[in-house]
Protein backbone atom coordinates (compact mmCIF):
# COMPACT_ATOMS: atom_id res chain seq x y z
CA UNK A 1 0.00 0.00 0.00
CA UNK A 2 1.31 3.44 -0.95
CA UNK A 3 1.85 6.32 1.49
CA UNK A 4 -0.74 8.45 -0.36
CA UNK A 5 -3.64 7.00 -2.34
CA UNK A 6 -6.41 8.88 -4.14
CA UNK A 7 -9.10 6.45 -5.30
CA UNK A 8 -11.82 7.71 -7.67
CA UNK A 9 -11.93 11.13 -5.98
CA UNK A 10 -14.47 13.74 -7.08
CA UNK A 11 -14.92 17.34 -5.98
CA UNK A 12 -18.15 18.88 -7.24
CA UNK A 13 -19.42 22.44 -7.02
CA UNK A 14 -22.97 23.43 -7.86
CA UNK A 15 -23.32 26.68 -9.84
CA UNK A 16 -27.06 27.12 -10.22
CA UNK A 17 -28.17 24.20 -12.37
CA UNK A 18 -24.62 23.43 -13.53
CA UNK A 19 -22.35 20.93 -11.72
CA UNK A 20 -18.63 21.71 -11.93
CA UNK A 21 -16.25 18.76 -11.45
CA UNK A 22 -13.12 20.45 -10.07
CA UNK A 23 -11.72 16.95 -9.49
CA UNK A 24 -13.12 14.29 -11.80
CA UNK A 25 -12.40 10.63 -10.94
CA UNK A 26 -8.87 11.39 -9.69
CA UNK A 27 -6.82 8.28 -8.89
CA UNK A 28 -3.09 8.17 -8.11
CA UNK A 29 -0.52 6.93 -5.60
CA UNK A 30 2.58 8.58 -4.11
CA UNK A 31 5.24 6.72 -2.14
CA UNK A 32 6.80 7.93 1.10
CA UNK A 33 9.87 10.11 0.60
CA UNK A 34 9.10 10.95 -3.01
CA UNK A 35 9.45 14.39 -4.54
CA UNK A 36 6.29 14.65 -6.63
CA UNK A 37 5.24 17.38 -9.05
CA UNK A 38 1.60 17.89 -10.03
CA UNK A 39 1.60 19.90 -13.24
CA UNK A 40 -1.06 21.39 -15.46
CA UNK A 41 -2.53 24.65 -16.74
CA UNK A 42 -4.65 27.01 -14.67
CA UNK A 43 -7.99 25.40 -13.89
CA UNK A 44 -6.66 21.84 -14.22
CA UNK A 45 -7.63 20.95 -10.62
CA UNK A 46 -4.13 20.99 -9.08
CA UNK A 47 -4.95 23.23 -6.13
CA UNK A 48 -8.21 21.37 -5.53
CA UNK A 49 -6.26 18.12 -5.19
CA UNK A 50 -3.69 19.76 -2.91
CA UNK A 51 -6.41 21.24 -0.68
CA UNK A 52 -8.16 17.88 -0.32
CA UNK A 53 -4.87 16.12 0.44
CA UNK A 54 -4.01 18.76 3.05
CA UNK A 55 -7.38 18.49 4.77
CA UNK A 56 -8.39 22.04 3.86
CA UNK A 57 -11.27 20.83 1.71
CA UNK A 58 -13.30 17.63 1.55
CA UNK A 59 -14.05 15.42 -1.41
CA UNK A 60 -17.55 14.81 -2.77
CA UNK A 61 -16.89 11.14 -3.48
CA UNK A 62 -14.06 8.60 -3.42
CA UNK A 63 -11.35 8.04 -0.81
CA UNK A 64 -8.14 9.82 0.20
CA UNK A 65 -5.69 7.76 2.21
CA UNK A 66 -2.49 9.03 3.87
CA UNK A 67 -0.24 6.73 5.89
CA UNK A 68 -2.99 4.09 6.16
CA UNK A 69 -5.63 6.57 7.39
CA UNK A 70 -8.68 7.73 5.43
CA UNK A 71 -8.50 11.52 5.49
CA UNK A 72 -12.01 11.85 4.02
CA UNK A 73 -13.43 9.99 7.05
CA UNK A 74 -11.68 12.10 9.70
CA UNK A 75 -13.78 13.73 12.39
CA UNK A 76 -13.51 17.51 12.67
CA UNK A 77 -11.14 17.15 15.64
CA UNK A 78 -8.93 14.61 13.84
CA UNK A 79 -8.84 16.84 10.75
CA UNK A 80 -7.56 19.76 12.83
CA UNK A 81 -4.87 17.51 14.34
CA UNK A 82 -3.91 16.27 10.86
CA UNK A 83 -3.43 19.80 9.53
CA UNK A 84 -1.67 20.95 12.67
CA UNK A 85 0.78 18.12 13.20
CA UNK A 86 1.18 16.09 10.02
CA UNK A 87 1.06 18.51 7.08
CA UNK A 88 3.29 21.47 6.25
CA UNK A 89 2.05 24.09 3.78
CA UNK A 90 4.08 26.42 1.53
CA UNK A 91 2.16 28.93 -0.59
CA UNK A 92 3.05 31.21 -3.49
CA UNK A 93 2.68 34.24 -1.23
CA UNK A 94 4.62 33.83 1.95
CA UNK A 95 1.95 34.66 4.57
CA UNK A 96 4.52 35.75 7.15
CA UNK A 97 3.56 37.79 10.21
CA UNK A 98 5.06 41.17 9.35
CA UNK A 99 5.81 42.33 12.89
CA UNK A 100 7.65 39.15 13.82
CA UNK A 101 11.26 38.35 12.93
CA UNK A 102 12.19 35.36 10.79
CA UNK A 103 13.00 33.38 13.93
CA UNK A 104 9.75 34.39 15.63
CA UNK A 105 7.70 33.41 12.57
CA UNK A 106 9.18 29.92 12.71
CA UNK A 107 8.87 29.71 16.50
CA UNK A 108 5.18 30.51 16.17
CA UNK A 109 4.65 27.35 14.09
CA UNK A 110 6.61 25.15 16.49
CA UNK A 111 4.35 26.12 19.38
CA UNK A 112 1.56 23.99 17.90
CA UNK A 113 3.73 21.00 16.98
CA UNK A 114 4.16 17.76 18.94
CA UNK A 115 7.56 16.86 17.52
CA UNK A 116 8.75 20.30 16.47
CA UNK A 117 12.34 20.93 15.43
CA UNK A 118 14.62 23.67 16.72
CA UNK A 119 13.59 26.86 14.83
CA UNK A 120 17.10 28.30 14.80
CA UNK A 121 18.57 25.11 13.33
CA UNK A 122 15.85 24.87 10.67
CA UNK A 123 16.50 28.46 9.56
CA UNK A 124 20.21 27.71 9.40
CA UNK A 125 19.42 24.66 7.25
CA UNK A 126 17.56 26.81 4.72
CA UNK A 127 20.46 29.27 4.58
CA UNK A 128 19.13 32.02 6.84
CA UNK A 129 21.41 31.66 9.84
CA UNK A 130 22.50 35.28 9.45
CA UNK A 131 18.96 36.64 9.04
CA UNK A 132 17.26 35.29 12.16
CA UNK A 133 16.42 38.70 13.59
CA UNK A 134 15.30 40.38 10.38
CA UNK A 135 11.66 41.26 9.80
CA UNK A 136 9.96 40.16 6.55
CA UNK A 137 10.18 43.68 5.09
CA UNK A 138 13.97 43.46 5.48
CA UNK A 139 14.16 40.21 3.49
CA UNK A 140 14.11 39.57 -0.26
CA UNK A 141 11.29 37.54 -1.82
CA UNK A 142 13.47 34.44 -1.92
CA UNK A 143 14.46 34.87 1.72
CA UNK A 144 10.83 35.29 2.74
CA UNK A 145 9.95 32.07 0.91
CA UNK A 146 12.80 30.34 2.74
CA UNK A 147 11.29 31.50 6.02
CA UNK A 148 7.89 30.10 4.99
CA UNK A 149 9.54 26.77 4.08
CA UNK A 150 11.42 26.75 7.40
CA UNK A 151 8.13 27.44 9.18
CA UNK A 152 6.55 24.42 7.48
CA UNK A 153 9.56 22.16 8.09
CA UNK A 154 9.89 23.13 11.75
CA UNK A 155 6.59 21.38 12.48
CA UNK A 156 8.37 18.19 11.39
CA UNK A 157 5.41 17.07 9.24
CA UNK A 158 4.99 13.80 7.36
CA UNK A 159 3.99 15.69 4.26
CA UNK A 160 5.06 19.01 2.72
CA UNK A 161 2.55 20.55 0.27
CA UNK A 162 3.73 23.44 -1.91
CA UNK A 163 1.33 25.51 -4.03
CA UNK A 164 3.28 27.31 -6.80
CA UNK A 165 6.16 28.04 -4.36
CA UNK A 166 8.26 29.85 -6.99
CA UNK A 167 5.42 31.71 -8.70
CA UNK A 168 6.32 35.09 -7.19
CA UNK A 169 10.10 34.67 -7.55
CA UNK A 170 12.65 35.43 -10.25
CA UNK A 171 14.35 32.64 -12.20
CA UNK A 172 17.51 32.21 -10.09
CA UNK A 173 15.73 32.54 -6.76
CA UNK A 174 13.09 30.06 -7.93
CA UNK A 175 15.81 27.53 -8.71
CA UNK A 176 17.26 27.95 -5.22
CA UNK A 177 13.87 27.30 -3.63
CA UNK A 178 13.27 24.21 -5.79
CA UNK A 179 16.71 22.87 -4.86
CA UNK A 180 15.86 23.34 -1.19
CA UNK A 181 12.62 21.38 -1.63
CA UNK A 182 14.32 18.63 -3.64
CA UNK A 183 17.08 18.34 -1.03
CA UNK A 184 14.49 18.18 1.76
CA UNK A 185 12.87 15.08 0.24
CA UNK A 186 16.22 13.46 -0.51
CA UNK A 187 17.88 14.15 2.84
CA UNK A 188 15.00 13.80 5.31
CA UNK A 189 12.73 11.22 3.66
CA UNK A 190 9.81 13.64 3.85
CA UNK A 191 7.22 13.38 1.10
CA UNK A 192 7.19 16.67 -0.83
CA UNK A 193 4.48 17.58 -3.33
CA UNK A 194 4.79 20.68 -5.53
CA UNK A 195 2.05 21.94 -7.82
CA UNK A 196 3.06 24.08 -10.77
CA UNK A 197 2.11 25.08 -14.30
CA UNK A 198 5.80 24.93 -15.32
CA UNK A 199 6.32 21.73 -17.32
CA UNK A 200 10.06 22.40 -17.62
CA UNK A 201 10.82 21.59 -13.97
CA UNK A 202 9.24 18.12 -14.02
CA UNK A 203 12.55 16.24 -14.69
CA UNK A 204 13.59 16.99 -11.09
CA UNK A 205 10.73 14.91 -9.63
CA UNK A 206 10.48 11.20 -8.78
CA UNK A 207 6.86 11.21 -9.89
CA UNK A 208 5.06 13.57 -12.29
CA UNK A 209 1.27 13.77 -12.25
CA UNK A 210 -0.18 15.75 -15.16
CA UNK A 211 -3.71 17.12 -14.81
CA UNK A 212 -6.14 18.57 -17.34
CA UNK A 213 -9.72 19.74 -16.76
CA UNK A 214 -9.93 18.15 -13.32
CA UNK A 215 -8.68 14.76 -14.51
CA UNK A 216 -5.42 12.85 -14.38
CA UNK A 217 -3.97 13.01 -17.88
CA UNK A 218 -0.75 11.12 -17.27
CA UNK A 219 1.43 9.72 -14.45
CA UNK A 220 5.15 9.23 -15.06
CA UNK A 221 7.83 7.76 -12.82
CA UNK A 222 11.37 9.07 -13.02
CA UNK A 223 14.06 6.81 -11.57
CA UNK A 224 16.78 9.39 -12.22
CA UNK A 225 15.57 12.81 -11.07
CA UNK A 226 17.68 15.61 -12.50
CA UNK A 227 19.39 18.08 -10.12
CA UNK A 228 17.55 21.37 -10.43
CA UNK A 229 20.82 23.17 -11.21
CA UNK A 230 20.89 21.38 -14.59
CA UNK A 231 17.35 22.35 -15.57
CA UNK A 232 16.74 25.37 -17.79
CA UNK A 233 13.39 26.98 -18.40
PDB file of C-alpha atoms in Angstrom:
ATOM      1  CA  UNK A   1       0.000   0.000   0.000  1.00  0.00           C
ATOM      2  CA  UNK A   2       1.309   3.439  -0.946  1.00  0.00           C
ATOM      3  CA  UNK A   3       1.851   6.319   1.489  1.00  0.00           C
ATOM      4  CA  UNK A   4      -0.739   8.455  -0.361  1.00  0.00           C
ATOM      5  CA  UNK A   5      -3.640   7.003  -2.335  1.00  0.00           C
ATOM      6  CA  UNK A   6      -6.410   8.875  -4.135  1.00  0.00           C
ATOM      7  CA  UNK A   7      -9.098   6.450  -5.299  1.00  0.00           C
ATOM      8  CA  UNK A   8     -11.824   7.709  -7.673  1.00  0.00           C
ATOM      9  CA  UNK A   9     -11.934  11.130  -5.985  1.00  0.00           C
ATOM     10  CA  UNK A  10     -14.470  13.742  -7.084  1.00  0.00           C
ATOM     11  CA  UNK A  11     -14.921  17.342  -5.981  1.00  0.00           C
ATOM     12  CA  UNK A  12     -18.150  18.876  -7.242  1.00  0.00           C
ATOM     13  CA  UNK A  13     -19.416  22.442  -7.017  1.00  0.00           C
ATOM     14  CA  UNK A  14     -22.973  23.434  -7.861  1.00  0.00           C
ATOM     15  CA  UNK A  15     -23.319  26.682  -9.844  1.00  0.00           C
ATOM     16  CA  UNK A  16     -27.060  27.117 -10.221  1.00  0.00           C
ATOM     17  CA  UNK A  17     -28.168  24.202 -12.373  1.00  0.00           C
ATOM     18  CA  UNK A  18     -24.620  23.428 -13.529  1.00  0.00           C
ATOM     19  CA  UNK A  19     -22.350  20.933 -11.725  1.00  0.00           C
ATOM     20  CA  UNK A  20     -18.629  21.709 -11.928  1.00  0.00           C
ATOM     21  CA  UNK A  21     -16.250  18.765 -11.450  1.00  0.00           C
ATOM     22  CA  UNK A  22     -13.116  20.447 -10.072  1.00  0.00           C
ATOM     23  CA  UNK A  23     -11.716  16.954  -9.494  1.00  0.00           C
ATOM     24  CA  UNK A  24     -13.123  14.286 -11.797  1.00  0.00           C
ATOM     25  CA  UNK A  25     -12.399  10.634 -10.937  1.00  0.00           C
ATOM     26  CA  UNK A  26      -8.874  11.390  -9.688  1.00  0.00           C
ATOM     27  CA  UNK A  27      -6.815   8.282  -8.893  1.00  0.00           C
ATOM     28  CA  UNK A  28      -3.089   8.171  -8.113  1.00  0.00           C
ATOM     29  CA  UNK A  29      -0.520   6.932  -5.600  1.00  0.00           C
ATOM     30  CA  UNK A  30       2.583   8.581  -4.111  1.00  0.00           C
ATOM     31  CA  UNK A  31       5.243   6.723  -2.143  1.00  0.00           C
ATOM     32  CA  UNK A  32       6.798   7.931   1.096  1.00  0.00           C
ATOM     33  CA  UNK A  33       9.870  10.115   0.605  1.00  0.00           C
ATOM     34  CA  UNK A  34       9.101  10.953  -3.013  1.00  0.00           C
ATOM     35  CA  UNK A  35       9.453  14.388  -4.543  1.00  0.00           C
ATOM     36  CA  UNK A  36       6.290  14.649  -6.628  1.00  0.00           C
ATOM     37  CA  UNK A  37       5.244  17.380  -9.049  1.00  0.00           C
ATOM     38  CA  UNK A  38       1.604  17.892 -10.028  1.00  0.00           C
ATOM     39  CA  UNK A  39       1.604  19.899 -13.240  1.00  0.00           C
ATOM     40  CA  UNK A  40      -1.061  21.386 -15.460  1.00  0.00           C
ATOM     41  CA  UNK A  41      -2.534  24.645 -16.739  1.00  0.00           C
ATOM     42  CA  UNK A  42      -4.645  27.008 -14.674  1.00  0.00           C
ATOM     43  CA  UNK A  43      -7.993  25.396 -13.888  1.00  0.00           C
ATOM     44  CA  UNK A  44      -6.665  21.844 -14.218  1.00  0.00           C
ATOM     45  CA  UNK A  45      -7.626  20.954 -10.622  1.00  0.00           C
ATOM     46  CA  UNK A  46      -4.129  20.993  -9.084  1.00  0.00           C
ATOM     47  CA  UNK A  47      -4.948  23.229  -6.130  1.00  0.00           C
ATOM     48  CA  UNK A  48      -8.211  21.367  -5.528  1.00  0.00           C
ATOM     49  CA  UNK A  49      -6.262  18.117  -5.190  1.00  0.00           C
ATOM     50  CA  UNK A  50      -3.691  19.762  -2.909  1.00  0.00           C
ATOM     51  CA  UNK A  51      -6.405  21.244  -0.683  1.00  0.00           C
ATOM     52  CA  UNK A  52      -8.158  17.878  -0.320  1.00  0.00           C
ATOM     53  CA  UNK A  53      -4.870  16.125   0.440  1.00  0.00           C
ATOM     54  CA  UNK A  54      -4.007  18.757   3.047  1.00  0.00           C
ATOM     55  CA  UNK A  55      -7.378  18.494   4.768  1.00  0.00           C
ATOM     56  CA  UNK A  56      -8.390  22.045   3.864  1.00  0.00           C
ATOM     57  CA  UNK A  57     -11.268  20.828   1.715  1.00  0.00           C
ATOM     58  CA  UNK A  58     -13.302  17.632   1.554  1.00  0.00           C
ATOM     59  CA  UNK A  59     -14.048  15.419  -1.410  1.00  0.00           C
ATOM     60  CA  UNK A  60     -17.548  14.810  -2.767  1.00  0.00           C
ATOM     61  CA  UNK A  61     -16.888  11.143  -3.479  1.00  0.00           C
ATOM     62  CA  UNK A  62     -14.059   8.603  -3.422  1.00  0.00           C
ATOM     63  CA  UNK A  63     -11.352   8.038  -0.815  1.00  0.00           C
ATOM     64  CA  UNK A  64      -8.137   9.822   0.199  1.00  0.00           C
ATOM     65  CA  UNK A  65      -5.691   7.760   2.211  1.00  0.00           C
ATOM     66  CA  UNK A  66      -2.490   9.026   3.866  1.00  0.00           C
ATOM     67  CA  UNK A  67      -0.243   6.734   5.894  1.00  0.00           C
ATOM     68  CA  UNK A  68      -2.989   4.092   6.163  1.00  0.00           C
ATOM     69  CA  UNK A  69      -5.632   6.571   7.387  1.00  0.00           C
ATOM     70  CA  UNK A  70      -8.679   7.729   5.429  1.00  0.00           C
ATOM     71  CA  UNK A  71      -8.505  11.519   5.492  1.00  0.00           C
ATOM     72  CA  UNK A  72     -12.008  11.847   4.025  1.00  0.00           C
ATOM     73  CA  UNK A  73     -13.429   9.994   7.053  1.00  0.00           C
ATOM     74  CA  UNK A  74     -11.675  12.098   9.701  1.00  0.00           C
ATOM     75  CA  UNK A  75     -13.782  13.727  12.386  1.00  0.00           C
ATOM     76  CA  UNK A  76     -13.514  17.511  12.671  1.00  0.00           C
ATOM     77  CA  UNK A  77     -11.143  17.148  15.639  1.00  0.00           C
ATOM     78  CA  UNK A  78      -8.931  14.613  13.841  1.00  0.00           C
ATOM     79  CA  UNK A  79      -8.839  16.837  10.749  1.00  0.00           C
ATOM     80  CA  UNK A  80      -7.560  19.760  12.830  1.00  0.00           C
ATOM     81  CA  UNK A  81      -4.873  17.509  14.336  1.00  0.00           C
ATOM     82  CA  UNK A  82      -3.911  16.274  10.863  1.00  0.00           C
ATOM     83  CA  UNK A  83      -3.426  19.805   9.525  1.00  0.00           C
ATOM     84  CA  UNK A  84      -1.672  20.950  12.674  1.00  0.00           C
ATOM     85  CA  UNK A  85       0.781  18.116  13.204  1.00  0.00           C
ATOM     86  CA  UNK A  86       1.176  16.095  10.025  1.00  0.00           C
ATOM     87  CA  UNK A  87       1.062  18.513   7.081  1.00  0.00           C
ATOM     88  CA  UNK A  88       3.294  21.474   6.253  1.00  0.00           C
ATOM     89  CA  UNK A  89       2.053  24.091   3.782  1.00  0.00           C
ATOM     90  CA  UNK A  90       4.077  26.417   1.529  1.00  0.00           C
ATOM     91  CA  UNK A  91       2.164  28.930  -0.589  1.00  0.00           C
ATOM     92  CA  UNK A  92       3.050  31.207  -3.493  1.00  0.00           C
ATOM     93  CA  UNK A  93       2.677  34.240  -1.234  1.00  0.00           C
ATOM     94  CA  UNK A  94       4.619  33.831   1.946  1.00  0.00           C
ATOM     95  CA  UNK A  95       1.948  34.656   4.569  1.00  0.00           C
ATOM     96  CA  UNK A  96       4.516  35.752   7.152  1.00  0.00           C
ATOM     97  CA  UNK A  97       3.563  37.792  10.208  1.00  0.00           C
ATOM     98  CA  UNK A  98       5.057  41.165   9.345  1.00  0.00           C
ATOM     99  CA  UNK A  99       5.808  42.333  12.889  1.00  0.00           C
ATOM    100  CA  UNK A 100       7.647  39.146  13.825  1.00  0.00           C
ATOM    101  CA  UNK A 101      11.256  38.353  12.926  1.00  0.00           C
ATOM    102  CA  UNK A 102      12.186  35.358  10.786  1.00  0.00           C
ATOM    103  CA  UNK A 103      12.996  33.379  13.931  1.00  0.00           C
ATOM    104  CA  UNK A 104       9.754  34.390  15.632  1.00  0.00           C
ATOM    105  CA  UNK A 105       7.697  33.410  12.571  1.00  0.00           C
ATOM    106  CA  UNK A 106       9.175  29.920  12.713  1.00  0.00           C
ATOM    107  CA  UNK A 107       8.871  29.710  16.500  1.00  0.00           C
ATOM    108  CA  UNK A 108       5.179  30.511  16.165  1.00  0.00           C
ATOM    109  CA  UNK A 109       4.651  27.355  14.089  1.00  0.00           C
ATOM    110  CA  UNK A 110       6.612  25.151  16.487  1.00  0.00           C
ATOM    111  CA  UNK A 111       4.348  26.115  19.381  1.00  0.00           C
ATOM    112  CA  UNK A 112       1.556  23.990  17.901  1.00  0.00           C
ATOM    113  CA  UNK A 113       3.729  20.995  16.982  1.00  0.00           C
ATOM    114  CA  UNK A 114       4.156  17.763  18.939  1.00  0.00           C
ATOM    115  CA  UNK A 115       7.562  16.865  17.519  1.00  0.00           C
ATOM    116  CA  UNK A 116       8.747  20.303  16.466  1.00  0.00           C
ATOM    117  CA  UNK A 117      12.339  20.929  15.426  1.00  0.00           C
ATOM    118  CA  UNK A 118      14.623  23.669  16.722  1.00  0.00           C
ATOM    119  CA  UNK A 119      13.589  26.859  14.834  1.00  0.00           C
ATOM    120  CA  UNK A 120      17.096  28.302  14.798  1.00  0.00           C
ATOM    121  CA  UNK A 121      18.574  25.114  13.334  1.00  0.00           C
ATOM    122  CA  UNK A 122      15.853  24.871  10.667  1.00  0.00           C
ATOM    123  CA  UNK A 123      16.504  28.465   9.562  1.00  0.00           C
ATOM    124  CA  UNK A 124      20.214  27.706   9.399  1.00  0.00           C
ATOM    125  CA  UNK A 125      19.416  24.660   7.252  1.00  0.00           C
ATOM    126  CA  UNK A 126      17.564  26.810   4.720  1.00  0.00           C
ATOM    127  CA  UNK A 127      20.463  29.269   4.575  1.00  0.00           C
ATOM    128  CA  UNK A 128      19.126  32.015   6.835  1.00  0.00           C
ATOM    129  CA  UNK A 129      21.407  31.656   9.844  1.00  0.00           C
ATOM    130  CA  UNK A 130      22.498  35.281   9.446  1.00  0.00           C
ATOM    131  CA  UNK A 131      18.960  36.637   9.035  1.00  0.00           C
ATOM    132  CA  UNK A 132      17.263  35.292  12.159  1.00  0.00           C
ATOM    133  CA  UNK A 133      16.417  38.699  13.595  1.00  0.00           C
ATOM    134  CA  UNK A 134      15.299  40.383  10.381  1.00  0.00           C
ATOM    135  CA  UNK A 135      11.657  41.262   9.801  1.00  0.00           C
ATOM    136  CA  UNK A 136       9.956  40.160   6.552  1.00  0.00           C
ATOM    137  CA  UNK A 137      10.176  43.680   5.090  1.00  0.00           C
ATOM    138  CA  UNK A 138      13.971  43.462   5.476  1.00  0.00           C
ATOM    139  CA  UNK A 139      14.160  40.208   3.486  1.00  0.00           C
ATOM    140  CA  UNK A 140      14.107  39.565  -0.261  1.00  0.00           C
ATOM    141  CA  UNK A 141      11.294  37.537  -1.823  1.00  0.00           C
ATOM    142  CA  UNK A 142      13.473  34.436  -1.924  1.00  0.00           C
ATOM    143  CA  UNK A 143      14.459  34.874   1.718  1.00  0.00           C
ATOM    144  CA  UNK A 144      10.834  35.290   2.740  1.00  0.00           C
ATOM    145  CA  UNK A 145       9.946  32.074   0.913  1.00  0.00           C
ATOM    146  CA  UNK A 146      12.796  30.340   2.740  1.00  0.00           C
ATOM    147  CA  UNK A 147      11.285  31.499   6.024  1.00  0.00           C
ATOM    148  CA  UNK A 148       7.894  30.101   4.986  1.00  0.00           C
ATOM    149  CA  UNK A 149       9.545  26.767   4.078  1.00  0.00           C
ATOM    150  CA  UNK A 150      11.419  26.745   7.405  1.00  0.00           C
ATOM    151  CA  UNK A 151       8.128  27.441   9.182  1.00  0.00           C
ATOM    152  CA  UNK A 152       6.547  24.419   7.479  1.00  0.00           C
ATOM    153  CA  UNK A 153       9.562  22.157   8.089  1.00  0.00           C
ATOM    154  CA  UNK A 154       9.888  23.131  11.748  1.00  0.00           C
ATOM    155  CA  UNK A 155       6.589  21.379  12.484  1.00  0.00           C
ATOM    156  CA  UNK A 156       8.374  18.191  11.391  1.00  0.00           C
ATOM    157  CA  UNK A 157       5.409  17.066   9.238  1.00  0.00           C
ATOM    158  CA  UNK A 158       4.992  13.804   7.356  1.00  0.00           C
ATOM    159  CA  UNK A 159       3.989  15.688   4.255  1.00  0.00           C
ATOM    160  CA  UNK A 160       5.061  19.011   2.717  1.00  0.00           C
ATOM    161  CA  UNK A 161       2.548  20.551   0.271  1.00  0.00           C
ATOM    162  CA  UNK A 162       3.731  23.444  -1.909  1.00  0.00           C
ATOM    163  CA  UNK A 163       1.334  25.506  -4.025  1.00  0.00           C
ATOM    164  CA  UNK A 164       3.284  27.309  -6.795  1.00  0.00           C
ATOM    165  CA  UNK A 165       6.157  28.037  -4.358  1.00  0.00           C
ATOM    166  CA  UNK A 166       8.256  29.851  -6.988  1.00  0.00           C
ATOM    167  CA  UNK A 167       5.416  31.715  -8.698  1.00  0.00           C
ATOM    168  CA  UNK A 168       6.324  35.093  -7.194  1.00  0.00           C
ATOM    169  CA  UNK A 169      10.101  34.675  -7.555  1.00  0.00           C
ATOM    170  CA  UNK A 170      12.649  35.427 -10.251  1.00  0.00           C
ATOM    171  CA  UNK A 171      14.347  32.639 -12.198  1.00  0.00           C
ATOM    172  CA  UNK A 172      17.508  32.209 -10.087  1.00  0.00           C
ATOM    173  CA  UNK A 173      15.728  32.536  -6.757  1.00  0.00           C
ATOM    174  CA  UNK A 174      13.090  30.061  -7.931  1.00  0.00           C
ATOM    175  CA  UNK A 175      15.807  27.530  -8.706  1.00  0.00           C
ATOM    176  CA  UNK A 176      17.264  27.954  -5.221  1.00  0.00           C
ATOM    177  CA  UNK A 177      13.866  27.304  -3.627  1.00  0.00           C
ATOM    178  CA  UNK A 178      13.270  24.211  -5.793  1.00  0.00           C
ATOM    179  CA  UNK A 179      16.710  22.870  -4.856  1.00  0.00           C
ATOM    180  CA  UNK A 180      15.858  23.337  -1.187  1.00  0.00           C
ATOM    181  CA  UNK A 181      12.624  21.375  -1.630  1.00  0.00           C
ATOM    182  CA  UNK A 182      14.321  18.630  -3.642  1.00  0.00           C
ATOM    183  CA  UNK A 183      17.082  18.336  -1.033  1.00  0.00           C
ATOM    184  CA  UNK A 184      14.487  18.176   1.762  1.00  0.00           C
ATOM    185  CA  UNK A 185      12.867  15.083   0.239  1.00  0.00           C
ATOM    186  CA  UNK A 186      16.220  13.459  -0.507  1.00  0.00           C
ATOM    187  CA  UNK A 187      17.880  14.150   2.843  1.00  0.00           C
ATOM    188  CA  UNK A 188      14.996  13.795   5.311  1.00  0.00           C
ATOM    189  CA  UNK A 189      12.725  11.219   3.663  1.00  0.00           C
ATOM    190  CA  UNK A 190       9.812  13.645   3.852  1.00  0.00           C
ATOM    191  CA  UNK A 191       7.219  13.382   1.101  1.00  0.00           C
ATOM    192  CA  UNK A 192       7.195  16.667  -0.829  1.00  0.00           C
ATOM    193  CA  UNK A 193       4.484  17.581  -3.334  1.00  0.00           C
ATOM    194  CA  UNK A 194       4.785  20.675  -5.527  1.00  0.00           C
ATOM    195  CA  UNK A 195       2.051  21.939  -7.822  1.00  0.00           C
ATOM    196  CA  UNK A 196       3.062  24.080 -10.774  1.00  0.00           C
ATOM    197  CA  UNK A 197       2.114  25.079 -14.304  1.00  0.00           C
ATOM    198  CA  UNK A 198       5.803  24.931 -15.317  1.00  0.00           C
ATOM    199  CA  UNK A 199       6.325  21.732 -17.322  1.00  0.00           C
ATOM    200  CA  UNK A 200      10.064  22.401 -17.622  1.00  0.00           C
ATOM    201  CA  UNK A 201      10.824  21.585 -13.970  1.00  0.00           C
ATOM    202  CA  UNK A 202       9.241  18.125 -14.018  1.00  0.00           C
ATOM    203  CA  UNK A 203      12.545  16.245 -14.686  1.00  0.00           C
ATOM    204  CA  UNK A 204      13.592  16.993 -11.086  1.00  0.00           C
ATOM    205  CA  UNK A 205      10.726  14.907  -9.634  1.00  0.00           C
ATOM    206  CA  UNK A 206      10.484  11.199  -8.780  1.00  0.00           C
ATOM    207  CA  UNK A 207       6.860  11.210  -9.895  1.00  0.00           C
ATOM    208  CA  UNK A 208       5.057  13.567 -12.291  1.00  0.00           C
ATOM    209  CA  UNK A 209       1.265  13.769 -12.254  1.00  0.00           C
ATOM    210  CA  UNK A 210      -0.183  15.752 -15.162  1.00  0.00           C
ATOM    211  CA  UNK A 211      -3.711  17.122 -14.813  1.00  0.00           C
ATOM    212  CA  UNK A 212      -6.138  18.568 -17.345  1.00  0.00           C
ATOM    213  CA  UNK A 213      -9.722  19.742 -16.763  1.00  0.00           C
ATOM    214  CA  UNK A 214      -9.927  18.153 -13.318  1.00  0.00           C
ATOM    215  CA  UNK A 215      -8.678  14.758 -14.505  1.00  0.00           C
ATOM    216  CA  UNK A 216      -5.421  12.851 -14.384  1.00  0.00           C
ATOM    217  CA  UNK A 217      -3.968  13.012 -17.879  1.00  0.00           C
ATOM    218  CA  UNK A 218      -0.748  11.116 -17.273  1.00  0.00           C
ATOM    219  CA  UNK A 219       1.432   9.721 -14.447  1.00  0.00           C
ATOM    220  CA  UNK A 220       5.149   9.229 -15.058  1.00  0.00           C
ATOM    221  CA  UNK A 221       7.828   7.761 -12.817  1.00  0.00           C
ATOM    222  CA  UNK A 222      11.371   9.070 -13.020  1.00  0.00           C
ATOM    223  CA  UNK A 223      14.057   6.810 -11.572  1.00  0.00           C
ATOM    224  CA  UNK A 224      16.778   9.388 -12.223  1.00  0.00           C
ATOM    225  CA  UNK A 225      15.567  12.809 -11.072  1.00  0.00           C
ATOM    226  CA  UNK A 226      17.675  15.610 -12.496  1.00  0.00           C
ATOM    227  CA  UNK A 227      19.389  18.079 -10.117  1.00  0.00           C
ATOM    228  CA  UNK A 228      17.551  21.372 -10.430  1.00  0.00           C
ATOM    229  CA  UNK A 229      20.816  23.169 -11.208  1.00  0.00           C
ATOM    230  CA  UNK A 230      20.890  21.380 -14.587  1.00  0.00           C
ATOM    231  CA  UNK A 231      17.354  22.355 -15.569  1.00  0.00           C
ATOM    232  CA  UNK A 232      16.743  25.367 -17.792  1.00  0.00           C
ATOM    233  CA  UNK A 233      13.392  26.984 -18.403  1.00  0.00           C
TER     234      UNK A 233
END
